[in-house]
XYZ file of N, CA, C and O in Angstrom:
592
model
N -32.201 59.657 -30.973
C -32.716 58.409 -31.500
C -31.609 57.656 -32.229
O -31.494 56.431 -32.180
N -30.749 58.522 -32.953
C -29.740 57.778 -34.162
C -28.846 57.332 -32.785
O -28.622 56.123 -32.733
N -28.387 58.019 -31.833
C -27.558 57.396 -30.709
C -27.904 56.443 -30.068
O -27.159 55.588 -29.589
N -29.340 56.509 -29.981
C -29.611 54.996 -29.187
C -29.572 53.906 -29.836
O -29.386 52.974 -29.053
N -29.727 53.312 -31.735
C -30.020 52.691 -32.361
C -28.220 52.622 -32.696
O -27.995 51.577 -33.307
N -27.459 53.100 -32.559
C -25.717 53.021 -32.961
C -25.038 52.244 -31.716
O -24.218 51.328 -31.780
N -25.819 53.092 -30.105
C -25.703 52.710 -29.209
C -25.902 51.134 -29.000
O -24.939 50.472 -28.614
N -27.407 50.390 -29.305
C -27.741 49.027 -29.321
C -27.078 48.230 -30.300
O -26.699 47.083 -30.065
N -26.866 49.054 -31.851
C -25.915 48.270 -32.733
C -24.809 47.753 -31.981
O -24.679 46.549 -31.763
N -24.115 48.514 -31.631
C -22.647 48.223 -30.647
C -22.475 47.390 -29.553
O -21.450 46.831 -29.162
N -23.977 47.369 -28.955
C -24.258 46.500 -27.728
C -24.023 44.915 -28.761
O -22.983 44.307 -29.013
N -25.176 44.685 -29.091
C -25.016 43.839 -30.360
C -24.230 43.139 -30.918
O -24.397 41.994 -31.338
N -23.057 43.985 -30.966
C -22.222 43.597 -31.881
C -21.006 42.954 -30.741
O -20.565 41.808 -30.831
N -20.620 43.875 -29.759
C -19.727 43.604 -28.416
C -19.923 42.338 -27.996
O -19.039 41.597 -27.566
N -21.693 41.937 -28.178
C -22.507 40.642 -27.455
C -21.805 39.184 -28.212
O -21.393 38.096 -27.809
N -21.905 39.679 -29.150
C -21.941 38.260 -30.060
C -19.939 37.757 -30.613
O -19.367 36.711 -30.918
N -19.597 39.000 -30.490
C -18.200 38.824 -30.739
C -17.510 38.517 -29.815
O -16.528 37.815 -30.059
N -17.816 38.989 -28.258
C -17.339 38.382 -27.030
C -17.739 37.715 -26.391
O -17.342 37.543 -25.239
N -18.991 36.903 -27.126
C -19.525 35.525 -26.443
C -18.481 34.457 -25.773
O -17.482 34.378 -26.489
N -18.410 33.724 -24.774
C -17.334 32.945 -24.633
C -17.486 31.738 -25.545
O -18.535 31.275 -25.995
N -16.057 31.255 -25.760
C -16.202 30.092 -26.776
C -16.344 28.569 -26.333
O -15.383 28.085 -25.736
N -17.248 27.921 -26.526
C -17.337 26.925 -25.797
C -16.332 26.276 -25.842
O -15.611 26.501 -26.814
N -15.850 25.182 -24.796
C -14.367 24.215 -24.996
C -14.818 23.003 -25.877
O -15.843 22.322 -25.870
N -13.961 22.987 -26.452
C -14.240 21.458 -27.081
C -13.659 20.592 -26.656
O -12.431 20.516 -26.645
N -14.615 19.583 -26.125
C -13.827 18.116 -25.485
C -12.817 17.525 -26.132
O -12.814 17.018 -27.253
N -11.706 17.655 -25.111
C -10.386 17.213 -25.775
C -10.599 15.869 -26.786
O -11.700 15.345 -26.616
N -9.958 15.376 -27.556
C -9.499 14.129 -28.628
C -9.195 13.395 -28.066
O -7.983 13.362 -27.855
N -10.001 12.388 -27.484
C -9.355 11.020 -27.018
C -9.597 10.094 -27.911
O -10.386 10.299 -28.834
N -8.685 8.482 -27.690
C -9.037 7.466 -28.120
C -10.115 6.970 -28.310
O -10.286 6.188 -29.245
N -11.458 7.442 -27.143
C -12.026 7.369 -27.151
C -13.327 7.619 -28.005
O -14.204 6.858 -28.413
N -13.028 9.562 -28.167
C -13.990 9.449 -29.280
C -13.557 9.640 -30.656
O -13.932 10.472 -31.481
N -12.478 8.475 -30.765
C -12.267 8.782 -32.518
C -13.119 7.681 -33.347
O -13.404 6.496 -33.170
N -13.381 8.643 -34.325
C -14.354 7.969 -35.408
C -13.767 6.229 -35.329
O -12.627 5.930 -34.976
N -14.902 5.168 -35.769
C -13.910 3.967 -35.941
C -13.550 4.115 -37.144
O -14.130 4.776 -38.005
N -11.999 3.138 -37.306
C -11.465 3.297 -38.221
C -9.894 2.810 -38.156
O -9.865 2.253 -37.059
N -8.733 2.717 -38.644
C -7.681 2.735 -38.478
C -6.903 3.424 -37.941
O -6.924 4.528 -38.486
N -6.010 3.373 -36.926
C -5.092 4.878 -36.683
C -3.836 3.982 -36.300
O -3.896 2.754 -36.374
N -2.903 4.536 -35.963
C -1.421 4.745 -36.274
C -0.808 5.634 -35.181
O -0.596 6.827 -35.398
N -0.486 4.974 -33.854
C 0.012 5.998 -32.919
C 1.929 5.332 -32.623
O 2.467 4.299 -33.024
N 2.427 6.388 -31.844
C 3.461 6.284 -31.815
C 4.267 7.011 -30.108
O 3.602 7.995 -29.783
N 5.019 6.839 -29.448
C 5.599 7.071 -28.254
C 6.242 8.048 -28.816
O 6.736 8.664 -27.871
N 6.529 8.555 -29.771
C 6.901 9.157 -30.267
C 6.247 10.804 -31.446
O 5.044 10.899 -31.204
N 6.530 11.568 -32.150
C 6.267 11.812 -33.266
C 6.036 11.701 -34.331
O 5.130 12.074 -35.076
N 7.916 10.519 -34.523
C 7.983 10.696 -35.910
C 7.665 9.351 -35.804
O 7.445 8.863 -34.695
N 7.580 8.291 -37.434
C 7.408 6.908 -37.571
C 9.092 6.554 -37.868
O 10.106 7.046 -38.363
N 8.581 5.329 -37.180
C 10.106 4.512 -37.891
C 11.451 5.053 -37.152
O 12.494 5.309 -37.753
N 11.253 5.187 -35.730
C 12.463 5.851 -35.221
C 12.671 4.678 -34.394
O 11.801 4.004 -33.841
N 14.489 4.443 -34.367
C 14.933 2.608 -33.958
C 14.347 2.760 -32.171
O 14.311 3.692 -31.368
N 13.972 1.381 -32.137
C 13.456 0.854 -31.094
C 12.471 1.482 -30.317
O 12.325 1.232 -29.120
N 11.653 2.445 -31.064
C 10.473 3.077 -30.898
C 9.007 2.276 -30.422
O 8.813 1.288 -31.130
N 8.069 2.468 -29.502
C 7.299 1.780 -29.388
C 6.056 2.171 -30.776
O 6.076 3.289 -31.291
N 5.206 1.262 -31.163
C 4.568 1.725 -32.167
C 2.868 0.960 -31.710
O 2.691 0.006 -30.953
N 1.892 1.700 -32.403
C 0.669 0.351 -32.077
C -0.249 0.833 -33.028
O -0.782 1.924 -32.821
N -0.537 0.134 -34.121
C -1.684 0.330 -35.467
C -3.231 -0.578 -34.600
O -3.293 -1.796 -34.432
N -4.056 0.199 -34.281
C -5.189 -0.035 -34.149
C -6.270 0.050 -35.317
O -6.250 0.735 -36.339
N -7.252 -0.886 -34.835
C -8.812 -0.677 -35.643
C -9.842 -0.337 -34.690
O -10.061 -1.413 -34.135
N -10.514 0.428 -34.233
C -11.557 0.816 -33.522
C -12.950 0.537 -33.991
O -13.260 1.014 -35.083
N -13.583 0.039 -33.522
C -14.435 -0.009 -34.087
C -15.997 0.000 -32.538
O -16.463 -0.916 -31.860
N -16.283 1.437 -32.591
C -16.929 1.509 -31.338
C -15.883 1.577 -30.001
O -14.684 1.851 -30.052
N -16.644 1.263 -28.841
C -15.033 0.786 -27.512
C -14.561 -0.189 -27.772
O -14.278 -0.947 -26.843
N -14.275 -0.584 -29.152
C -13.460 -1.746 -28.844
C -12.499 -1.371 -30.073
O -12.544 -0.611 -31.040
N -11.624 -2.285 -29.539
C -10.122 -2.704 -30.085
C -9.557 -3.775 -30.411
O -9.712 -4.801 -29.749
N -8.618 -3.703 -31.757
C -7.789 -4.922 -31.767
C -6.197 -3.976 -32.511
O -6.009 -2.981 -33.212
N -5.761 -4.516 -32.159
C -4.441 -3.751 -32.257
C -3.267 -4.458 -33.056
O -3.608 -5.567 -33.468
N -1.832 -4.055 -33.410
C -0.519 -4.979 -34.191
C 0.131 -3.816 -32.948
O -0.160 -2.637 -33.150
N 0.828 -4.078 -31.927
C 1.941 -3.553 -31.131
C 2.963 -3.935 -31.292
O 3.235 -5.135 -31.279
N 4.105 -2.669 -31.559
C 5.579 -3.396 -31.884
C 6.955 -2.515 -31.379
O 6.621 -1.500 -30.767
N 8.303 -2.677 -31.497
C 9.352 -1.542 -30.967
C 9.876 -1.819 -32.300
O 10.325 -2.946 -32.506
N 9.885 -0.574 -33.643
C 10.418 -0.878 -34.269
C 11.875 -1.072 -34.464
O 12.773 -0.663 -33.728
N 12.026 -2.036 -36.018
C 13.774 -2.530 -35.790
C 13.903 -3.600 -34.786
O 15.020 -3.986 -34.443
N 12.932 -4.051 -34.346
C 12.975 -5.192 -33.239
C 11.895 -6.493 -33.478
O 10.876 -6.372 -34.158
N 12.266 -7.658 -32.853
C 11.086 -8.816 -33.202
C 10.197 -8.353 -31.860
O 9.347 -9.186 -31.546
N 10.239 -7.497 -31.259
C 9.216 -7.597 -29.727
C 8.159 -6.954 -30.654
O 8.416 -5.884 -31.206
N 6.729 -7.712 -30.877
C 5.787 -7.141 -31.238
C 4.470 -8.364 -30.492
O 4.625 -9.416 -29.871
N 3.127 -7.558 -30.950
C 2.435 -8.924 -30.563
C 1.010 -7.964 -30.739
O 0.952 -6.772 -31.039
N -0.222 -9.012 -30.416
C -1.416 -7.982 -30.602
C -2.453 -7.961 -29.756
O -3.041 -8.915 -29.247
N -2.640 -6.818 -29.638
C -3.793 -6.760 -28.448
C -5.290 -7.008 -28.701
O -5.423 -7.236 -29.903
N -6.243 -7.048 -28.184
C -7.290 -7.095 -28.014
C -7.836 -6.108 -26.660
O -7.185 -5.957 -25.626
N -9.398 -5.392 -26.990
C -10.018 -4.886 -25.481
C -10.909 -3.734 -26.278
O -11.335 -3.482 -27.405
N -10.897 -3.184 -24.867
C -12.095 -1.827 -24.917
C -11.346 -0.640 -24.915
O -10.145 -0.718 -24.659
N -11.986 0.711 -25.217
C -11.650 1.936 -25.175
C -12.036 2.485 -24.068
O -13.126 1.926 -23.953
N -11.932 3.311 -22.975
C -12.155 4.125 -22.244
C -10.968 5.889 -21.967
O -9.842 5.961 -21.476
N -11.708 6.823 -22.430
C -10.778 7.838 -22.874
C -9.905 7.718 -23.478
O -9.965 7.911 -24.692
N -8.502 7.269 -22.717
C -7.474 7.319 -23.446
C -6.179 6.295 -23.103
O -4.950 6.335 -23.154
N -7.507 5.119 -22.628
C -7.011 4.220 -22.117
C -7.572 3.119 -22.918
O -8.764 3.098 -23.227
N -6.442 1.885 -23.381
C -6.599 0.633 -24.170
C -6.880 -0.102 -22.542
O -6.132 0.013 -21.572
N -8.170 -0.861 -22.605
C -8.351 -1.684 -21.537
C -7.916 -2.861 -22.188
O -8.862 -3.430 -22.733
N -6.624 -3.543 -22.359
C -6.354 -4.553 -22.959
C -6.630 -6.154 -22.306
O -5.957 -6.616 -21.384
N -7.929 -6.988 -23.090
C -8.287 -7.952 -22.218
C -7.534 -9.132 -22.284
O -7.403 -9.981 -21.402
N -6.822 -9.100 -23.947
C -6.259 -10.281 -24.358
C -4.762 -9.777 -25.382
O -4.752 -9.200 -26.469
N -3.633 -10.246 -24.558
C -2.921 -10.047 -25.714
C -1.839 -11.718 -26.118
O -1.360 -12.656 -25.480
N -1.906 -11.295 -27.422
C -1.536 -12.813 -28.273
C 0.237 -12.354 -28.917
O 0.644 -11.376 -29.545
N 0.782 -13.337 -28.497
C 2.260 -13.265 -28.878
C 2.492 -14.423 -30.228
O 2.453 -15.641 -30.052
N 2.689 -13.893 -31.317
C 3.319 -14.906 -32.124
C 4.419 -16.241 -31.876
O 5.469 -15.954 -31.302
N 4.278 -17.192 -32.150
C 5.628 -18.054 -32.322
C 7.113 -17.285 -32.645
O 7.340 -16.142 -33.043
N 7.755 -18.078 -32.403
C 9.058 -17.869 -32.598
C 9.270 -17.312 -34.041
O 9.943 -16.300 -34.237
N 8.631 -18.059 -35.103
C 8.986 -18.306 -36.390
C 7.285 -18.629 -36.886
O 6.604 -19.599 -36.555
N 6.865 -17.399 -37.831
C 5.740 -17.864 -38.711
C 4.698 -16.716 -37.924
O 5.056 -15.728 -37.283
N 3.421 -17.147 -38.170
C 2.391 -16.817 -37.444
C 1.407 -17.502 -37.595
O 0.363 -17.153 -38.147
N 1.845 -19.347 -36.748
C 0.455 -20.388 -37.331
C -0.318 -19.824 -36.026
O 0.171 -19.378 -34.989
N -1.366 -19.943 -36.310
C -2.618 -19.469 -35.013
C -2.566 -20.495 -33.566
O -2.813 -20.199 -32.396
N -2.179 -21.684 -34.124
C -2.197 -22.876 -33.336
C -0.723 -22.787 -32.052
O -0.520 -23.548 -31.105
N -0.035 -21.766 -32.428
C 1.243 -21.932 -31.760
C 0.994 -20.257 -31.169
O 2.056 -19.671 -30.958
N 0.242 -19.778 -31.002
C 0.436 -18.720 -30.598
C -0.019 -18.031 -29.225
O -1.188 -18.266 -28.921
N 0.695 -17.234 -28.360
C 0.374 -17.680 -26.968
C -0.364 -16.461 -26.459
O 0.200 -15.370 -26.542
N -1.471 -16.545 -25.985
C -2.410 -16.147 -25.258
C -2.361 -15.760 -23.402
O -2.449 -16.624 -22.529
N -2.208 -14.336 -23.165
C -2.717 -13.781 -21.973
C -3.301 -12.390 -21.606
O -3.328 -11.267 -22.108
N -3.866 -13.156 -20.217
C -4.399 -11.637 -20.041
C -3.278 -10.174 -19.926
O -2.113 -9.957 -19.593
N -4.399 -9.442 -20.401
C -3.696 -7.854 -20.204
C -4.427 -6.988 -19.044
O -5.325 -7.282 -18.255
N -3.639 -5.733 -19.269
C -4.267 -5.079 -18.348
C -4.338 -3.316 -18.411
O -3.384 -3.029 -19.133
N -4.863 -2.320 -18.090
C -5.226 -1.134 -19.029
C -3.658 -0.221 -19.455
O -2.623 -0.087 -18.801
N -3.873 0.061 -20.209
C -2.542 1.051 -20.719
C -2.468 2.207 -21.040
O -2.252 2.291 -22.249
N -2.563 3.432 -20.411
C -2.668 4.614 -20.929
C -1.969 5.461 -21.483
O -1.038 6.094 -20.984
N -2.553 5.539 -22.977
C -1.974 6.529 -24.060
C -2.365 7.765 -24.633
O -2.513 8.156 -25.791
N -2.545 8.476 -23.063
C -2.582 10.070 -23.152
C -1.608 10.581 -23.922
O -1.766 11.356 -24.866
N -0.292 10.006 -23.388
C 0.896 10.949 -24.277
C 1.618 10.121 -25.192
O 2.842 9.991 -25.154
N 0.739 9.468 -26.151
C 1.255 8.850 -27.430
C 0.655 9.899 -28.486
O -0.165 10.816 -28.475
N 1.474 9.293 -29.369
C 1.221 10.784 -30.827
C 0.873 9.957 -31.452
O 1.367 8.831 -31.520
N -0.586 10.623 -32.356
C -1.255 10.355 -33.462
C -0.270 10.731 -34.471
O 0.380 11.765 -34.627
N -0.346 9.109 -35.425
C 0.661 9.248 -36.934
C -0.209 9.550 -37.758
O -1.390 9.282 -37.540
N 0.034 9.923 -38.428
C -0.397 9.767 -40.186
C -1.001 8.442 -40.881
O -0.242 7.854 -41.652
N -2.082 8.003 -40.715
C -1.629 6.549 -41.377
C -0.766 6.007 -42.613
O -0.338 4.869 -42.806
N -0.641 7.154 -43.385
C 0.314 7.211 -44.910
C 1.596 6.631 -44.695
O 2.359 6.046 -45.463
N 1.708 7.063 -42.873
C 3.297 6.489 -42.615
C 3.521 5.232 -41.964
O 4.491 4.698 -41.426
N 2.122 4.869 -42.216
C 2.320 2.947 -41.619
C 3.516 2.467 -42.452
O 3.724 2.778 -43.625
N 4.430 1.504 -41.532
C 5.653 0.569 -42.375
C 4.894 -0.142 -42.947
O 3.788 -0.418 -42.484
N 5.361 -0.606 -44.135
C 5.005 -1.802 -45.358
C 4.214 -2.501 -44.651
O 3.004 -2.340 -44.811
N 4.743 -3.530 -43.614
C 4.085 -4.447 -43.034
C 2.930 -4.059 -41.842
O 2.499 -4.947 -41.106
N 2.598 -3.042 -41.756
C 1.736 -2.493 -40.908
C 0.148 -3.123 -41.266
O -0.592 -3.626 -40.421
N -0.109 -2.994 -42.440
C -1.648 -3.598 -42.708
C -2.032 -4.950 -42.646
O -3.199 -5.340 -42.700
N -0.724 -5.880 -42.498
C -0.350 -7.206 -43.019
C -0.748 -7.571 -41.561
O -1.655 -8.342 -41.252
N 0.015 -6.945 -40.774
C 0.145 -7.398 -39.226
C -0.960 -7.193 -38.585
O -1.398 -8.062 -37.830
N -1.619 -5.973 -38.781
C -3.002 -5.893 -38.151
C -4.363 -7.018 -38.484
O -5.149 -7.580 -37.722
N -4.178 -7.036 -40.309
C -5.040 -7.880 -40.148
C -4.640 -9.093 -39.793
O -5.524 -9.569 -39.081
N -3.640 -9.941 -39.941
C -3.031 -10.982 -38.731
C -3.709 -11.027 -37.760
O -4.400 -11.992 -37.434
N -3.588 -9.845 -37.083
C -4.195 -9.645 -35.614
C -5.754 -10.085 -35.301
O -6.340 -10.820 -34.507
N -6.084 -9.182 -36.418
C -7.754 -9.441 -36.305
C -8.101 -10.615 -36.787
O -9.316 -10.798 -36.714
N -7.275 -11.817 -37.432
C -7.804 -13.229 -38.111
C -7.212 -13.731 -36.534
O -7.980 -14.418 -35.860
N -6.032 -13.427 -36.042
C -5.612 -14.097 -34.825
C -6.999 -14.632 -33.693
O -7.484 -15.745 -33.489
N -7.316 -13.246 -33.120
C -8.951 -12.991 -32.600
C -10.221 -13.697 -33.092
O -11.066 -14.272 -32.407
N -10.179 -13.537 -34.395
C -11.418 -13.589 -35.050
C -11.441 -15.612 -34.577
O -12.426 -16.237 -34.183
N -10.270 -16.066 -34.768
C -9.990 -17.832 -34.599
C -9.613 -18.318 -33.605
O -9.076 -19.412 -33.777
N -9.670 -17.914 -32.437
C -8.503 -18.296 -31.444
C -9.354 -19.688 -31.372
O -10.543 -19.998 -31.296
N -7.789 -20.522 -31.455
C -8.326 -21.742 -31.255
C -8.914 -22.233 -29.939
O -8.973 -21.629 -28.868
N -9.332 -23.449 -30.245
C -10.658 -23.766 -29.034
C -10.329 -23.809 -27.645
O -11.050 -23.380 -26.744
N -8.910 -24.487 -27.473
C -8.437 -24.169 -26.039
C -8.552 -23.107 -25.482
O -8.579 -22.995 -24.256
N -8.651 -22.002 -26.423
C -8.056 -20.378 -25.397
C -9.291 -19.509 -25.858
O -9.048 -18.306 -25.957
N -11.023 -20.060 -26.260
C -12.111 -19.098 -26.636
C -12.844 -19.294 -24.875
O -13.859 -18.675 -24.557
C-alpha cells in the first residue's frame, strides 16, 4: 500500500514538473503595451550615423520622430502596426530650416520591417527626442488643409 501511494506521489510529481512549457508569443511591435518606445538598428543609442525611430503606439497605430543620428536626415512617420511591421501611410519631412507646419512636405510611405531593430531604453532618448516626437504628433494632429 505505502508503495503504491510513494509510487502515485512520484507519478504526480514527474507529471507536473515535466509538463511542457507553453511558448510564449514572441514580442512584437505589435503587441506592445501603447506607450512610448525607443528602437534602434542598432543596440547601443547615439552611435554616429545610426538609424534611430522614437515611436508612440497607441493601439495599431503609429506616429513616429525617425532620424540617422549626428545627421539632419530625419522626418516623421505616421501608420498602422502589423507584427513587426510599421505600415507607414504618411511620412512628413521638415523644411530646410525651422519646423513651420505650412512648409512641410508630405508623402506616401510604404511598410518597413523592424524585426531586427533593438528595443532602447527610453532613459536613453537624446535630449531632443521628446521635443521631436511631439512635433511629430502636432505635425499630424494639423496637417494643413491642402494635404488632409
Amino acid at each position: 500500500m505505502r508503495s503504491h501511494i510513494l509510487l502515485s506521489t512520484n507519478l504526480a510529481i514527474f507529471n507536473i514538473c515535466c509538463l511542457p512549457i507553453l511558448a510564449q508569443p514572441a514580442q512584437t511591435l505589435q503587441n506592445l503595451p501603447d506607450g512610448k518606445y525607443f528602437y534602434g538598428e542598432v543596440p547601443e543609442a547615439n552611435r554616429l550615423a545610426t538609424q534611430y525611430i522614437i515611436f508612440e503606439k497607441t493601439g495599431e497605430t503609429f506616429t513616429a520622430f525617425e532620424y540617422r543620428s549626428n545627421t539632419s536626415d530625419n522626418s516623421c512617420l505616421k501608420g498602422t502596426i502589423s507584427q513587426n511591421t510599421f505600415n507607414i501611410q504618411t511620412i512628413a519631412s521638415p523644411p530646410d530650416r525651422g519646423y513651420d507646419r505650412l512648409k512641410w512636405q508630405y508623402s506616401s510611405g510604404k511598410p518597413a520591417d523592424f524585426s531586427k531593430w533593438h528595443q532602447l531604453n527610453i532613459s536613453q532618448l537624446p535630449d531632443f527626442g521628446e521635443k521631436r516626437l511631439a512635433e511629430c504628433i502636432r505635425v499630424f494632429t494639423t496637417i494643413p488643409d491642402q494635404k488632409k
